[in-house]
Each structure stands twice: as C-alpha cells, then as structure tokens.
Amino acid sequence: MDFRLSPQHAAFQDEVNAFVDGLPAREDPAFDEVVQRELAKRGWVALAWPKEYGGIGASPMQQMVFNEIMGYRRIRASSMGTMWVGPSLMVYGTPEQKERWLPKITTGEDVWCTLYSEPGAGSDLAALQTRAIRDGDEYVVSGQKIWTSGAHHSNWGWLAARTDPDAPKHRGISMFCLRMDSPGITIRPLVNMAGNHEFNEVFFDNVRIPASQRVGEENRGWYALAVALDFERSSIGSTSGARRSLDDFIDVVRAGTLRLTDQTRSRLTDCVIAAQVLRFVGYRIAAEQERTGTAPTLLAQMAKLCAMELNQRVTSMTMQVMGMAGQAHDPSSELDAYSQGFLRSVANTIEGGTSEIQRNVIATRGLGLPRG
Ligand SMILES: Cc1cc2nc3c(=O)[nH]c(=O)nc-3n(C[C@H](O)[C@H](O)[C@H](O)COP(=O)(O)OP(=O)(O)OC[C@H]3O[C@@H](n4cnc5c(N)ncnc54)[C@H](O)[C@@H]3O)c2cc1C
C-alpha cells in the first residue's frame, strides 16, 4: 500500500494550502465574505459538482484533500446546500429545478436549511406529521419543525412533509424546496447550552408552495430523504477538525503550562492514534470511491460515527486536563474555546442521526444482523 499522494494531488494540496495562507486574518470583518468569494471564483464551493453548476468536477480524492485542509485549518467551506440539498437535487430534480437552484448554491446567493425533524419525529423520521395538502397548482403546508440549524440565516428550506396521511408512514412523504420568507412561516430561536443561537423551531401556518417546487414524485419522498441522509452522513474528510484540536492541545501541553497525569497522557495518545487511523479510513473511502464510482456508504458511516465520538473524547479530555480553568466562560479569553468546544461537542453524537441509530444501521445494513 502506498500512502503517498499522487503528484497531481500533492500539487493540489499545495495549491489549497497556499490559498488558505493568502486569506486575510480571521479577525478581519471581511473574512467570511472573502473566503466565499474566492472559493466561488475557483469552483471550490462544491468541488465535485460539474462545471455548469459551479464546481470543477473534482475526483473523490481531490475532494478529500480539500476537505481535510479546510477542516484542519478551520475554514468553513461547505454548507447544507453543497453537502446534501444540491447532491439530492442532482439525483431527483428536474432539469429546470437543477438549473434554478444549483448555481446559486455555489455562488453563495442561496443559503439552505434542512426541515426534517419534528418534536415527535427525530430518529423515527418517517413519523413526521407536517402536512402538505395539494390545492390546484400549489401545496398548503401546516405543522412544526424543530432543531432547524441556520433557519434564521437561510432563504431556502429543504422540507420533508406528509402528502398522504392514509398511506403507510414511509410512503406518504414528499420533498419540497420552499422560500423561507413565504407568508405563514414563523421562526423562533432555540439557544443551545453553550449559549449560542444555532438552531430554531419553525412553524408553518398554511404556507403555500408552488407544485413545481416539489422534488421527485409525490409520496415517494422517503427515498430522496434516505439519499440525502446518506450524503449527510458520508461527507469525506470530516475528521481533521478533531486532529487539529489535538495538535493545538499538544502545543499547549508542550509549552509546559499544563500538567498531565499518566492516565491523561495515555488518553491523549489513544486519541492521537484514533485520529490517525480515521485519517487513513478517510483516504480509503476516497480511494474506493474513485475505484468503484460509488461511495462506500457504510465505511463512511463508521468514519462519521467514530469521528464524532473521537471529538467528544478530545473535548472531555482537554477539559479534564485544564481543570477549573477549562470551565471559563469568557468570550474575551483564549480559554473560552475549550469550554465552548466541550459544550458544543455534546451535540456531535445527536446531529445528523444519533450514534445509537448509526450503530443500528451499521449492524443491520453492514453486518447483516437481524433487527431486534
Ligand atoms: C446541533 C444539532 C443540529 C441539528 N440540525 C438539524 C437540522 O438542521 N434540521 C433537522 O431537521 N434536524 C436537525 N437536528 C435534529 C437531529 O437530527 C435529531 O435531534 C436527531 O435525529 C435525534 O432525534 P431526536 O432529537 O428526536 O431524538 P430521539 O429520536 O427522541 O432519540 C432520543 C434518544 O433515544 C435513542 N433512540 C431513539 N430510537 C432508537 C432506536 N431505535 N434504537 C436505539 N436508540 C434509539 C436516540 O439515539 C437518542 O439517544 C439537529 C440536532 C442537533 C443536536
């Protein structure tokens, strides 16, 4: 096995690193705008998409190289639009729908949120109750969504709603694209335990959606939803964030201000080994995808599960080593990142499907174990 990158991929790695080196300082108020503009200019917002939709048709390995650098250098380069709304539209959208929505995802003009979860439908997503009733050329939507990340910054929503309440629960769902400023939508903030407004409750009171904005066949939305969830859970290269946190922490420890016990030294080493293994798993996923043309979804799900749990191990270990100092909640202090990181990481094993559900999927679809 040869672990080295090919000369082309190594050259691309240098190019992406040089791009990041050339960005303005993170404190610069124009930072996010510059990143978005420069990524769009290079076709790097959704690297793997065809040129006509704003990508460069990158190979999985090139995508892996890019994602790894962006994750490690803490640059937010992807969005729900690029990670699962766009890829699902490419599979299920009509040519007009692709033309209408895909290019504006890569230019950053449109920002999407994901409207799946409801108070009574999270892991059991097929139990969702939000109704979409056909009325001539429109659907009328009523109901409630919850945990909608970024709804307050989004102009479009990717919605799962029930179009046939009498059909078995997986067979009465349809997918829609809707404008988030449609009359009848109310967005209420939910503040997480780190004190941040990241997600929301979204209420629909007779919201009208043109029928042309339904994606895929009526009542067959579950299949589009399953594909979108696969895209969400199989994003390659998502493990480098934990590796960066570890490297930063090791720098702090080396500087000599923190003391490690034998036990924490051993936990730190375990995390470093796990991060390195996950890195190679990421490259294996990309290599298999290049070889076979399809994503090894189960391997990618395992990588997502392990990466999320590793991140929690890293944040809890750093908190333990930092002692009382790690609990500081003061945005003006450098230490704030540790407590924020710890509090935020709790959600890692819930968002995008809980670890328990991921394990069930790996057990049944991957290992062929019988359902309980
Ligand atoms: C930070 C964050 C961002 C999110 N963003 C979005 C978003 O943008 N859009 C969106 O639609 N949703 C979003 N979600 C919601 C997320 O997808 C759900 O929280 C998740 O799917 C779990 O659903 P639930 O909260 O209803 O928990 P439940 O399904 O009620 O689960 C509760 C517990 O029971 C366990 N459990 C449930 N069923 C089983 C089973 N069959 N076997 C074993 N254990 C089981 C679960 O693992 C969990 O521990 C977000 C969540 C978080 C934390």
Tab-separated table of C-alpha atoms and ligand atoms in Angstrom:
chain	number	residue	atom	x	y	z
A	1	MET	CA	0.000	0.000	0.000
A	2	ASP	CA	1.315	3.417	-0.951
A	3	PHE	CA	0.234	6.170	1.434
A	4	ARG	CA	1.704	8.989	-0.643
A	5	LEU	CA	-0.484	11.335	-2.666
A	6	SER	CA	-0.085	11.252	-6.446
A	7	PRO	CA	1.950	14.200	-7.849
A	8	GLN	CA	-1.302	15.867	-9.070
A	9	HIS	CA	-2.994	15.532	-5.680
A	10	ALA	CA	0.149	16.712	-3.874
A	11	ALA	CA	0.234	19.763	-6.185
A	12	PHE	CA	-3.448	20.417	-5.433
A	13	GLN	CA	-2.730	20.112	-1.713
A	14	ASP	CA	-0.016	22.792	-2.080
A	15	GLU	CA	-2.412	24.991	-4.063
A	16	VAL	CA	-5.146	24.774	-1.397
A	17	ASN	CA	-2.661	25.421	1.424
A	18	ALA	CA	-1.311	28.451	-0.454
A	19	PHE	CA	-4.887	29.679	-0.915
A	20	VAL	CA	-5.551	29.475	2.835
A	21	ASP	CA	-2.202	31.160	3.618
A	22	GLY	CA	-3.243	34.053	1.377
A	23	LEU	CA	-6.567	34.724	3.137
A	24	PRO	CA	-6.958	37.818	5.318
A	25	ALA	CA	-6.639	37.446	9.092
A	26	ARG	CA	-9.606	35.725	10.679
A	27	GLU	CA	-10.337	38.824	12.794
A	28	ASP	CA	-10.852	40.850	9.602
A	29	PRO	CA	-14.611	41.626	9.359
A	30	ALA	CA	-14.471	40.805	5.637
A	31	PHE	CA	-13.003	37.317	6.265
A	32	ASP	CA	-16.149	35.223	5.574
A	33	GLU	CA	-17.079	37.281	2.548
A	34	VAL	CA	-13.581	36.966	1.055
A	35	VAL	CA	-13.494	33.198	1.695
A	36	GLN	CA	-16.867	32.724	-0.015
A	37	ARG	CA	-15.956	34.922	-2.988
A	38	GLU	CA	-12.528	33.364	-3.539
A	39	LEU	CA	-13.833	29.798	-3.192
A	40	ALA	CA	-16.629	30.529	-5.688
A	41	LYS	CA	-14.130	32.076	-8.120
A	42	ARG	CA	-12.111	28.833	-8.149
A	43	GLY	CA	-15.124	26.478	-8.336
A	44	TRP	CA	-14.230	25.197	-4.873
A	45	VAL	CA	-17.548	25.775	-3.070
A	46	ALA	CA	-18.816	22.412	-4.330
A	47	LEU	CA	-15.662	20.997	-5.837
A	48	ALA	CA	-17.126	17.726	-7.127
A	49	TRP	CA	-20.066	19.319	-8.961
A	50	PRO	CA	-19.966	19.691	-12.738
A	51	LYS	CA	-18.632	22.988	-14.135
A	52	GLU	CA	-22.096	24.066	-15.342
A	53	TYR	CA	-23.271	24.216	-11.712
A	54	GLY	CA	-20.183	25.971	-10.397
A	55	GLY	CA	-17.875	23.084	-9.433
A	56	ILE	CA	-14.749	21.711	-11.122
A	57	GLY	CA	-15.843	18.061	-11.406
A	58	ALA	CA	-13.199	17.078	-8.815
A	59	SER	CA	-12.444	13.431	-8.093
A	60	PRO	CA	-13.228	11.987	-4.617
A	61	MET	CA	-9.507	12.016	-3.759
A	62	GLN	CA	-9.203	15.696	-4.695
A	63	GLN	CA	-12.289	16.390	-2.593
A	64	MET	CA	-10.739	14.506	0.320
A	65	VAL	CA	-7.505	16.522	0.069
A	66	PHE	CA	-9.529	19.751	0.019
A	67	ASN	CA	-11.908	18.802	2.878
A	68	GLU	CA	-9.020	17.699	5.032
A	69	ILE	CA	-7.207	21.011	4.688
A	70	MET	CA	-10.360	23.081	5.217
A	71	GLY	CA	-11.295	21.074	8.319
A	72	TYR	CA	-7.789	21.237	9.749
A	73	ARG	CA	-7.400	24.946	9.090
A	74	ARG	CA	-10.885	25.671	10.379
A	75	ILE	CA	-12.287	27.230	7.213
A	76	ARG	CA	-15.993	26.667	6.719
A	77	ALA	CA	-16.192	25.782	3.037
A	78	SER	CA	-19.283	23.583	2.860
A	79	SER	CA	-22.952	24.091	3.684
A	80	MET	CA	-26.178	22.102	3.737
A	81	GLY	CA	-26.672	23.308	0.161
A	82	THR	CA	-23.390	21.813	-1.029
A	83	MET	CA	-23.407	18.721	1.170
A	84	TRP	CA	-26.883	17.271	0.675
A	85	VAL	CA	-29.505	19.607	-0.860
A	86	GLY	CA	-27.553	20.054	-4.112
A	87	PRO	CA	-26.459	16.400	-4.435
A	88	SER	CA	-30.085	15.274	-3.829
A	89	LEU	CA	-31.349	17.747	-6.440
A	90	MET	CA	-28.847	16.294	-8.905
A	91	VAL	CA	-30.385	12.848	-8.367
A	92	TYR	CA	-34.083	13.735	-8.063
A	93	GLY	CA	-34.519	17.261	-9.503
A	94	THR	CA	-35.934	18.057	-12.944
A	95	PRO	CA	-33.577	19.841	-15.394
A	96	GLU	CA	-35.422	23.124	-14.600
A	97	GLN	CA	-35.015	22.612	-10.849
A	98	LYS	CA	-31.300	21.900	-11.218
A	99	GLU	CA	-30.883	24.979	-13.390
A	100	ARG	CA	-32.820	27.101	-10.927
A	101	TRP	CA	-31.207	26.107	-7.637
A	102	LEU	CA	-27.779	24.545	-8.123
A	103	PRO	CA	-25.786	27.514	-9.494
A	104	LYS	CA	-26.962	29.813	-6.689
A	105	ILE	CA	-25.699	27.370	-4.090
A	106	THR	CA	-22.171	27.589	-5.466
A	107	THR	CA	-22.240	31.373	-5.804
A	108	GLY	CA	-23.451	31.618	-2.200
A	109	GLU	CA	-26.535	33.636	-3.214
A	110	ASP	CA	-28.836	30.989	-1.744
A	111	VAL	CA	-28.397	29.594	1.746
A	112	TRP	CA	-30.369	26.454	2.619
A	113	CYS	CA	-31.648	24.952	5.834
A	114	THR	CA	-32.951	21.437	6.431
A	115	LEU	CA	-36.525	20.968	7.644
A	116	TYR	CA	-36.815	17.317	8.703
A	117	SER	CA	-37.029	16.905	12.496
A	118	GLU	CA	-40.237	17.478	14.435
A	119	PRO	CA	-40.981	17.285	18.157
A	120	GLY	CA	-42.330	13.730	17.616
A	121	ALA	CA	-40.066	12.689	14.739
A	122	GLY	CA	-36.284	12.682	15.085
A	123	SER	CA	-34.696	9.242	14.921
A	124	ASP	CA	-38.066	7.951	13.720
A	125	LEU	CA	-38.153	10.498	10.925
A	126	ALA	CA	-40.846	8.668	8.939
A	127	ALA	CA	-43.287	9.593	11.749
A	128	LEU	CA	-43.248	13.252	10.654
A	129	GLN	CA	-46.636	14.968	10.769
A	130	THR	CA	-46.203	18.301	8.958
A	131	ARG	CA	-48.873	18.201	6.252
A	132	ALA	CA	-48.667	19.407	2.637
A	133	ILE	CA	-52.126	19.328	1.028
A	134	ARG	CA	-52.442	19.720	-2.724
A	135	ASP	CA	-54.595	22.692	-3.780
A	136	GLY	CA	-54.538	23.221	-7.557
A	137	ASP	CA	-51.018	24.205	-8.620
A	138	GLU	CA	-49.892	24.612	-5.024
A	139	TYR	CA	-49.411	22.717	-1.784
A	140	VAL	CA	-50.563	24.180	1.535
A	141	VAL	CA	-48.199	23.349	4.408
A	142	SER	CA	-49.119	23.270	8.127
A	143	GLY	CA	-47.150	21.928	11.056
A	144	GLN	CA	-43.920	22.395	13.000
A	145	LYS	CA	-40.238	21.570	12.608
A	146	ILE	CA	-37.569	21.719	15.312
A	147	TRP	CA	-33.760	21.900	15.607
A	148	THR	CA	-33.608	23.666	12.246
A	149	SER	CA	-29.984	24.814	12.079
A	150	GLY	CA	-29.456	28.183	10.455
A	151	ALA	CA	-33.149	28.753	9.556
A	152	HIS	CA	-32.640	32.372	10.623
A	153	HIS	CA	-29.863	32.856	8.015
A	154	SER	CA	-31.434	30.856	5.179
A	155	ASN	CA	-33.515	31.998	2.233
A	156	TRP	CA	-34.444	28.457	1.125
A	157	GLY	CA	-35.609	25.378	3.026
A	158	TRP	CA	-35.357	21.682	2.084
A	159	LEU	CA	-38.597	20.323	3.507
A	160	ALA	CA	-39.975	16.855	4.170
A	161	ALA	CA	-43.777	16.855	4.578
A	162	ARG	CA	-46.604	14.345	4.618
A	163	THR	CA	-48.704	14.372	1.445
A	164	ASP	CA	-50.737	11.200	2.138
A	165	PRO	CA	-51.726	10.690	5.777
A	166	ASP	CA	-53.521	7.414	4.997
A	167	ALA	CA	-50.566	5.628	3.382
A	168	PRO	CA	-48.044	3.579	5.439
A	169	LYS	CA	-45.738	6.126	7.069
A	170	HIS	CA	-42.776	5.724	4.672
A	171	ARG	CA	-44.996	6.006	1.614
A	172	GLY	CA	-46.829	9.287	2.215
A	173	ILE	CA	-43.911	11.757	2.341
A	174	SER	CA	-42.801	14.266	-0.332
A	175	MET	CA	-39.810	16.619	-0.575
A	176	PHE	CA	-40.115	20.324	-1.312
A	177	CYS	CA	-37.962	23.402	-1.757
A	178	LEU	CA	-39.522	26.459	-0.196
A	179	ARG	CA	-38.647	30.080	0.298
A	180	MET	CA	-38.045	30.835	3.972
A	181	ASP	CA	-39.732	34.238	3.624
A	182	SER	CA	-43.022	32.645	2.473
A	183	PRO	CA	-46.055	34.106	4.258
A	184	GLY	CA	-47.130	31.877	7.176
A	185	ILE	CA	-43.616	30.845	8.309
A	186	THR	CA	-42.568	31.764	11.851
A	187	ILE	CA	-39.003	31.118	13.039
A	188	ARG	CA	-38.337	31.019	16.784
A	189	PRO	CA	-34.773	30.785	18.131
A	190	LEU	CA	-33.565	27.937	20.340
A	191	VAL	CA	-30.400	28.762	22.283
A	192	ASN	CA	-28.107	25.786	22.939
A	193	MET	CA	-26.349	25.120	26.230
A	194	ALA	CA	-23.171	26.839	25.014
A	195	GLY	CA	-25.316	29.999	24.827
A	196	ASN	CA	-25.404	30.142	21.023
A	197	HIS	CA	-28.328	30.617	18.680
A	198	GLU	CA	-27.621	27.874	16.167
A	199	PHE	CA	-30.972	26.195	15.643
A	200	ASN	CA	-34.678	27.092	15.687
A	201	GLU	CA	-38.271	25.995	15.797
A	202	VAL	CA	-40.076	26.659	12.511
A	203	PHE	CA	-43.869	26.876	12.342
A	204	PHE	CA	-45.944	26.616	9.147
A	205	ASP	CA	-49.394	28.170	9.100
A	206	ASN	CA	-50.997	27.476	5.697
A	207	VAL	CA	-47.785	28.192	3.792
A	208	ARG	CA	-48.298	27.959	0.019
A	209	ILE	CA	-45.640	26.252	-2.132
A	210	PRO	CA	-45.918	26.041	-5.937
A	211	ALA	CA	-46.250	22.395	-7.005
A	212	SER	CA	-43.254	22.973	-9.316
A	213	GLN	CA	-41.128	23.111	-6.139
A	214	ARG	CA	-41.858	19.509	-5.170
A	215	VAL	CA	-38.736	17.430	-5.803
A	216	GLY	CA	-39.316	13.904	-7.088
A	217	GLU	CA	-42.615	12.053	-7.233
A	218	GLU	CA	-45.437	12.776	-4.818
A	219	ASN	CA	-45.412	10.359	-1.850
A	220	ARG	CA	-42.014	8.922	-2.882
A	221	GLY	CA	-40.025	11.486	-0.883
A	222	TRP	CA	-38.740	8.934	1.633
A	223	TYR	CA	-36.298	7.655	-0.967
A	224	ALA	CA	-34.972	11.156	-1.708
A	225	LEU	CA	-34.725	11.711	2.034
A	226	ALA	CA	-32.752	8.497	2.540
A	227	VAL	CA	-30.353	9.507	-0.244
A	228	ALA	CA	-29.963	12.982	1.306
A	229	LEU	CA	-29.219	11.414	4.709
A	230	ASP	CA	-26.592	9.196	3.089
A	231	PHE	CA	-24.965	12.290	1.578
A	232	GLU	CA	-25.121	13.987	5.007
A	233	ARG	CA	-23.513	11.098	6.860
A	234	SER	CA	-20.910	10.187	4.307
A	235	SER	CA	-19.121	13.505	3.867
A	236	ILE	CA	-15.487	12.540	3.468
A	237	GLY	CA	-12.643	14.291	5.176
A	238	SER	CA	-14.679	15.322	8.203
A	239	THR	CA	-12.201	14.025	10.761
A	240	SER	CA	-9.467	16.613	10.503
A	241	GLY	CA	-11.158	19.018	12.973
A	242	ALA	CA	-10.526	16.622	15.873
A	243	ARG	CA	-6.916	16.187	14.716
A	244	ARG	CA	-6.425	19.947	14.748
A	245	SER	CA	-7.893	20.241	18.273
A	246	LEU	CA	-5.470	17.562	19.411
A	247	ASP	CA	-2.454	19.222	17.761
A	248	ASP	CA	-3.364	22.578	19.320
A	249	PHE	CA	-3.743	20.971	22.706
A	250	ILE	CA	-0.424	19.134	22.386
A	251	ASP	CA	1.234	22.519	21.649
A	252	VAL	CA	-0.255	23.940	24.837
A	253	VAL	CA	0.918	20.939	26.859
A	254	ARG	CA	4.404	21.131	25.336
A	255	ALA	CA	4.604	24.796	26.324
A	256	GLY	CA	4.609	23.473	29.870
A	257	THR	CA	1.680	25.296	31.453
A	258	LEU	CA	-0.443	22.181	31.982
A	259	ARG	CA	0.434	19.001	33.828
A	260	LEU	CA	-0.589	15.593	32.530
A	261	THR	CA	-1.150	12.595	34.759
A	262	ASP	CA	-0.146	9.157	33.433
A	263	GLN	CA	-3.806	8.478	32.809
A	264	THR	CA	-4.424	11.630	30.744
A	265	ARG	CA	-1.138	11.126	28.856
A	266	SER	CA	-2.388	7.703	27.861
A	267	ARG	CA	-5.844	9.056	26.888
A	268	LEU	CA	-4.208	11.752	24.796
A	269	THR	CA	-2.081	9.157	22.999
A	270	ASP	CA	-5.153	6.992	22.350
A	271	CYS	CA	-6.915	9.975	20.776
A	272	VAL	CA	-3.915	10.744	18.550
A	273	ILE	CA	-3.824	7.118	17.344
A	274	ALA	CA	-7.590	7.119	16.674
A	275	ALA	CA	-7.305	10.400	14.740
A	276	GLN	CA	-4.525	8.965	12.576
A	277	VAL	CA	-6.497	5.768	11.892
A	278	LEU	CA	-9.547	7.831	10.936
A	279	ARG	CA	-7.439	9.886	8.573
A	280	PHE	CA	-6.404	6.743	6.708
A	281	VAL	CA	-10.005	5.496	6.719
A	282	GLY	CA	-10.961	8.798	5.066
A	283	TYR	CA	-8.364	8.245	2.332
A	284	ARG	CA	-9.538	4.660	1.905
A	285	ILE	CA	-13.131	5.876	1.411
A	286	ALA	CA	-11.969	8.344	-1.244
A	287	ALA	CA	-9.787	5.710	-2.965
A	288	GLU	CA	-12.659	3.194	-3.062
A	289	GLN	CA	-14.991	5.850	-4.390
A	290	GLU	CA	-12.511	6.588	-7.191
A	291	ARG	CA	-12.100	2.913	-7.968
A	292	THR	CA	-15.752	1.861	-7.927
A	293	GLY	CA	-17.561	5.120	-8.759
A	294	THR	CA	-19.859	4.757	-5.735
A	295	ALA	CA	-19.408	5.866	-2.149
A	296	PRO	CA	-18.736	3.042	0.341
A	297	THR	CA	-21.564	4.380	2.484
A	298	LEU	CA	-21.189	2.014	5.413
A	299	LEU	CA	-17.485	2.672	5.787
A	300	ALA	CA	-18.260	6.399	5.619
A	301	GLN	CA	-20.950	5.996	8.283
A	302	MET	CA	-18.450	4.217	10.509
A	303	ALA	CA	-15.988	7.065	9.953
A	304	LYS	CA	-18.653	9.663	10.842
A	305	LEU	CA	-19.609	7.765	13.997
A	306	CYS	CA	-16.000	7.331	15.143
A	307	ALA	CA	-15.075	10.945	14.275
A	308	MET	CA	-17.963	12.357	16.307
A	309	GLU	CA	-17.159	10.163	19.296
A	310	LEU	CA	-13.461	10.980	18.994
A	311	ASN	CA	-14.272	14.686	19.062
A	312	GLN	CA	-16.178	14.190	22.302
A	313	ARG	CA	-13.272	12.224	23.794
A	314	VAL	CA	-10.874	15.013	22.824
A	315	THR	CA	-13.002	17.819	24.279
A	316	SER	CA	-13.703	15.957	27.515
A	317	MET	CA	-10.023	15.028	27.937
A	318	THR	CA	-8.902	18.629	27.399
A	319	MET	CA	-11.470	19.843	29.920
A	320	GLN	CA	-10.203	17.334	32.446
A	321	VAL	CA	-6.581	18.368	31.973
A	322	MET	CA	-7.422	22.077	32.153
A	323	GLY	CA	-9.271	21.633	35.465
A	324	MET	CA	-11.138	24.695	36.694
A	325	ALA	CA	-9.525	26.887	34.013
A	326	GLY	CA	-11.290	24.870	31.314
A	327	GLN	CA	-14.648	25.939	32.650
A	328	ALA	CA	-14.050	29.625	31.999
A	329	HIS	CA	-16.931	31.155	30.091
A	330	ASP	CA	-15.487	34.427	28.953
A	331	PRO	CA	-15.502	35.245	25.217
A	332	SER	CA	-12.552	37.597	25.697
A	333	SER	CA	-10.361	34.745	26.986
A	334	GLU	CA	-8.444	32.210	24.869
A	335	LEU	CA	-9.660	29.544	27.256
A	336	ASP	CA	-13.248	30.161	26.167
A	337	ALA	CA	-12.733	27.941	23.119
A	338	TYR	CA	-12.233	24.905	25.364
A	339	SER	CA	-15.463	25.248	27.299
A	340	GLN	CA	-17.361	26.176	24.126
A	341	GLY	CA	-15.861	23.212	22.279
A	342	PHE	CA	-16.773	20.853	25.102
A	343	LEU	CA	-20.366	22.075	25.364
A	344	ARG	CA	-20.879	22.038	21.587
A	345	SER	CA	-19.423	18.549	21.180
A	346	VAL	CA	-22.275	17.023	23.182
A	347	ALA	CA	-24.452	17.504	20.094
A	348	ASN	CA	-21.979	15.641	17.830
A	349	THR	CA	-23.484	12.257	18.604
A	350	ILE	CA	-27.051	13.530	18.053
A	351	GLU	CA	-26.879	15.766	14.950
A	352	GLY	CA	-27.269	14.095	11.577
A	353	GLY	CA	-28.548	10.915	13.259
A	354	THR	CA	-27.610	9.713	16.737
A	355	SER	CA	-24.740	7.296	17.358
A	356	GLU	CA	-27.248	4.672	18.527
A	357	ILE	CA	-29.102	4.894	15.221
A	358	GLN	CA	-25.819	4.876	13.253
A	359	ARG	CA	-24.818	1.703	15.087
A	360	ASN	CA	-28.201	0.124	14.280
A	361	VAL	CA	-27.719	0.961	10.589
A	362	ILE	CA	-24.162	-0.420	10.544
A	363	ALA	CA	-25.350	-3.569	12.337
A	364	THR	CA	-28.288	-4.275	10.036
A	365	ARG	CA	-27.126	-2.943	6.653
A	366	GLY	CA	-23.419	-3.593	7.130
A	367	LEU	CA	-23.127	-6.714	9.248
A	368	GLY	CA	-26.461	-8.211	8.188
A	369	LEU	CA	-27.539	-8.694	11.806
A	370	PRO	CA	-31.270	-9.279	12.347
A	371	ARG	CA	-33.392	-6.370	13.566
A	372	GLY	CA	-34.361	-6.537	17.253
B	1	LIG	C1	-26.720	20.563	16.735
B	1	LIG	C2	-27.918	19.943	16.060
B	1	LIG	C3	-28.317	20.405	14.830
B	1	LIG	C4	-29.436	19.844	14.206
B	1	LIG	N1	-29.837	20.377	12.992
B	1	LIG	C5	-30.935	19.881	12.400
B	1	LIG	C6	-31.427	20.483	11.184
B	1	LIG	O1	-30.836	21.420	10.656
B	1	LIG	N2	-32.568	20.009	10.642
B	1	LIG	C7	-33.256	18.962	11.190
B	1	LIG	O2	-34.281	18.564	10.619
B	1	LIG	N3	-32.843	18.367	12.362
B	1	LIG	C8	-31.701	18.831	12.957
B	1	LIG	N4	-31.266	18.260	14.156
B	1	LIG	C9	-32.084	17.206	14.776
B	1	LIG	C10	-31.427	15.828	14.793
B	1	LIG	O3	-31.419	15.264	13.517
B	1	LIG	C11	-32.227	14.987	15.806
B	1	LIG	O4	-32.035	15.561	17.094
B	1	LIG	C12	-31.775	13.560	15.834
B	1	LIG	O5	-32.132	12.921	14.637
B	1	LIG	C13	-32.369	12.784	17.040
B	1	LIG	O6	-33.750	12.936	17.096
B	1	LIG	P1	-34.481	13.378	18.442
B	1	LIG	O7	-33.806	14.620	18.949
B	1	LIG	O8	-35.956	13.436	18.180
B	1	LIG	O9	-34.185	12.227	19.500
B	1	LIG	P2	-34.980	10.867	19.654
B	1	LIG	O10	-35.194	10.250	18.329
B	1	LIG	O11	-36.168	11.112	20.517
B	1	LIG	O12	-33.916	9.984	20.443
B	1	LIG	C14	-33.717	10.108	21.855
B	1	LIG	C15	-32.693	9.045	22.267
B	1	LIG	O13	-33.215	7.719	22.012
B	1	LIG	C16	-32.308	6.995	21.192
B	1	LIG	N5	-33.057	6.157	20.240
B	1	LIG	C17	-34.141	6.531	19.502
B	1	LIG	N6	-34.534	5.498	18.712
B	1	LIG	C18	-33.665	4.467	18.949
B	1	LIG	C19	-33.528	3.150	18.437
B	1	LIG	N7	-34.364	2.682	17.507
B	1	LIG	N8	-32.523	2.380	18.888
B	1	LIG	C20	-31.649	2.852	19.821
B	1	LIG	N9	-31.726	4.098	20.360
B	1	LIG	C21	-32.712	4.896	19.926
B	1	LIG	C22	-31.519	8.056	20.436
B	1	LIG	O14	-30.270	7.562	19.989
B	1	LIG	C23	-31.368	9.142	21.484
B	1	LIG	O15	-30.302	8.849	22.348
B	1	LIG	C24	-30.153	18.788	14.811
B	1	LIG	C25	-29.748	18.306	16.055
B	1	LIG	C26	-28.644	18.871	16.683
B	1	LIG	C27	-28.243	18.334	18.019
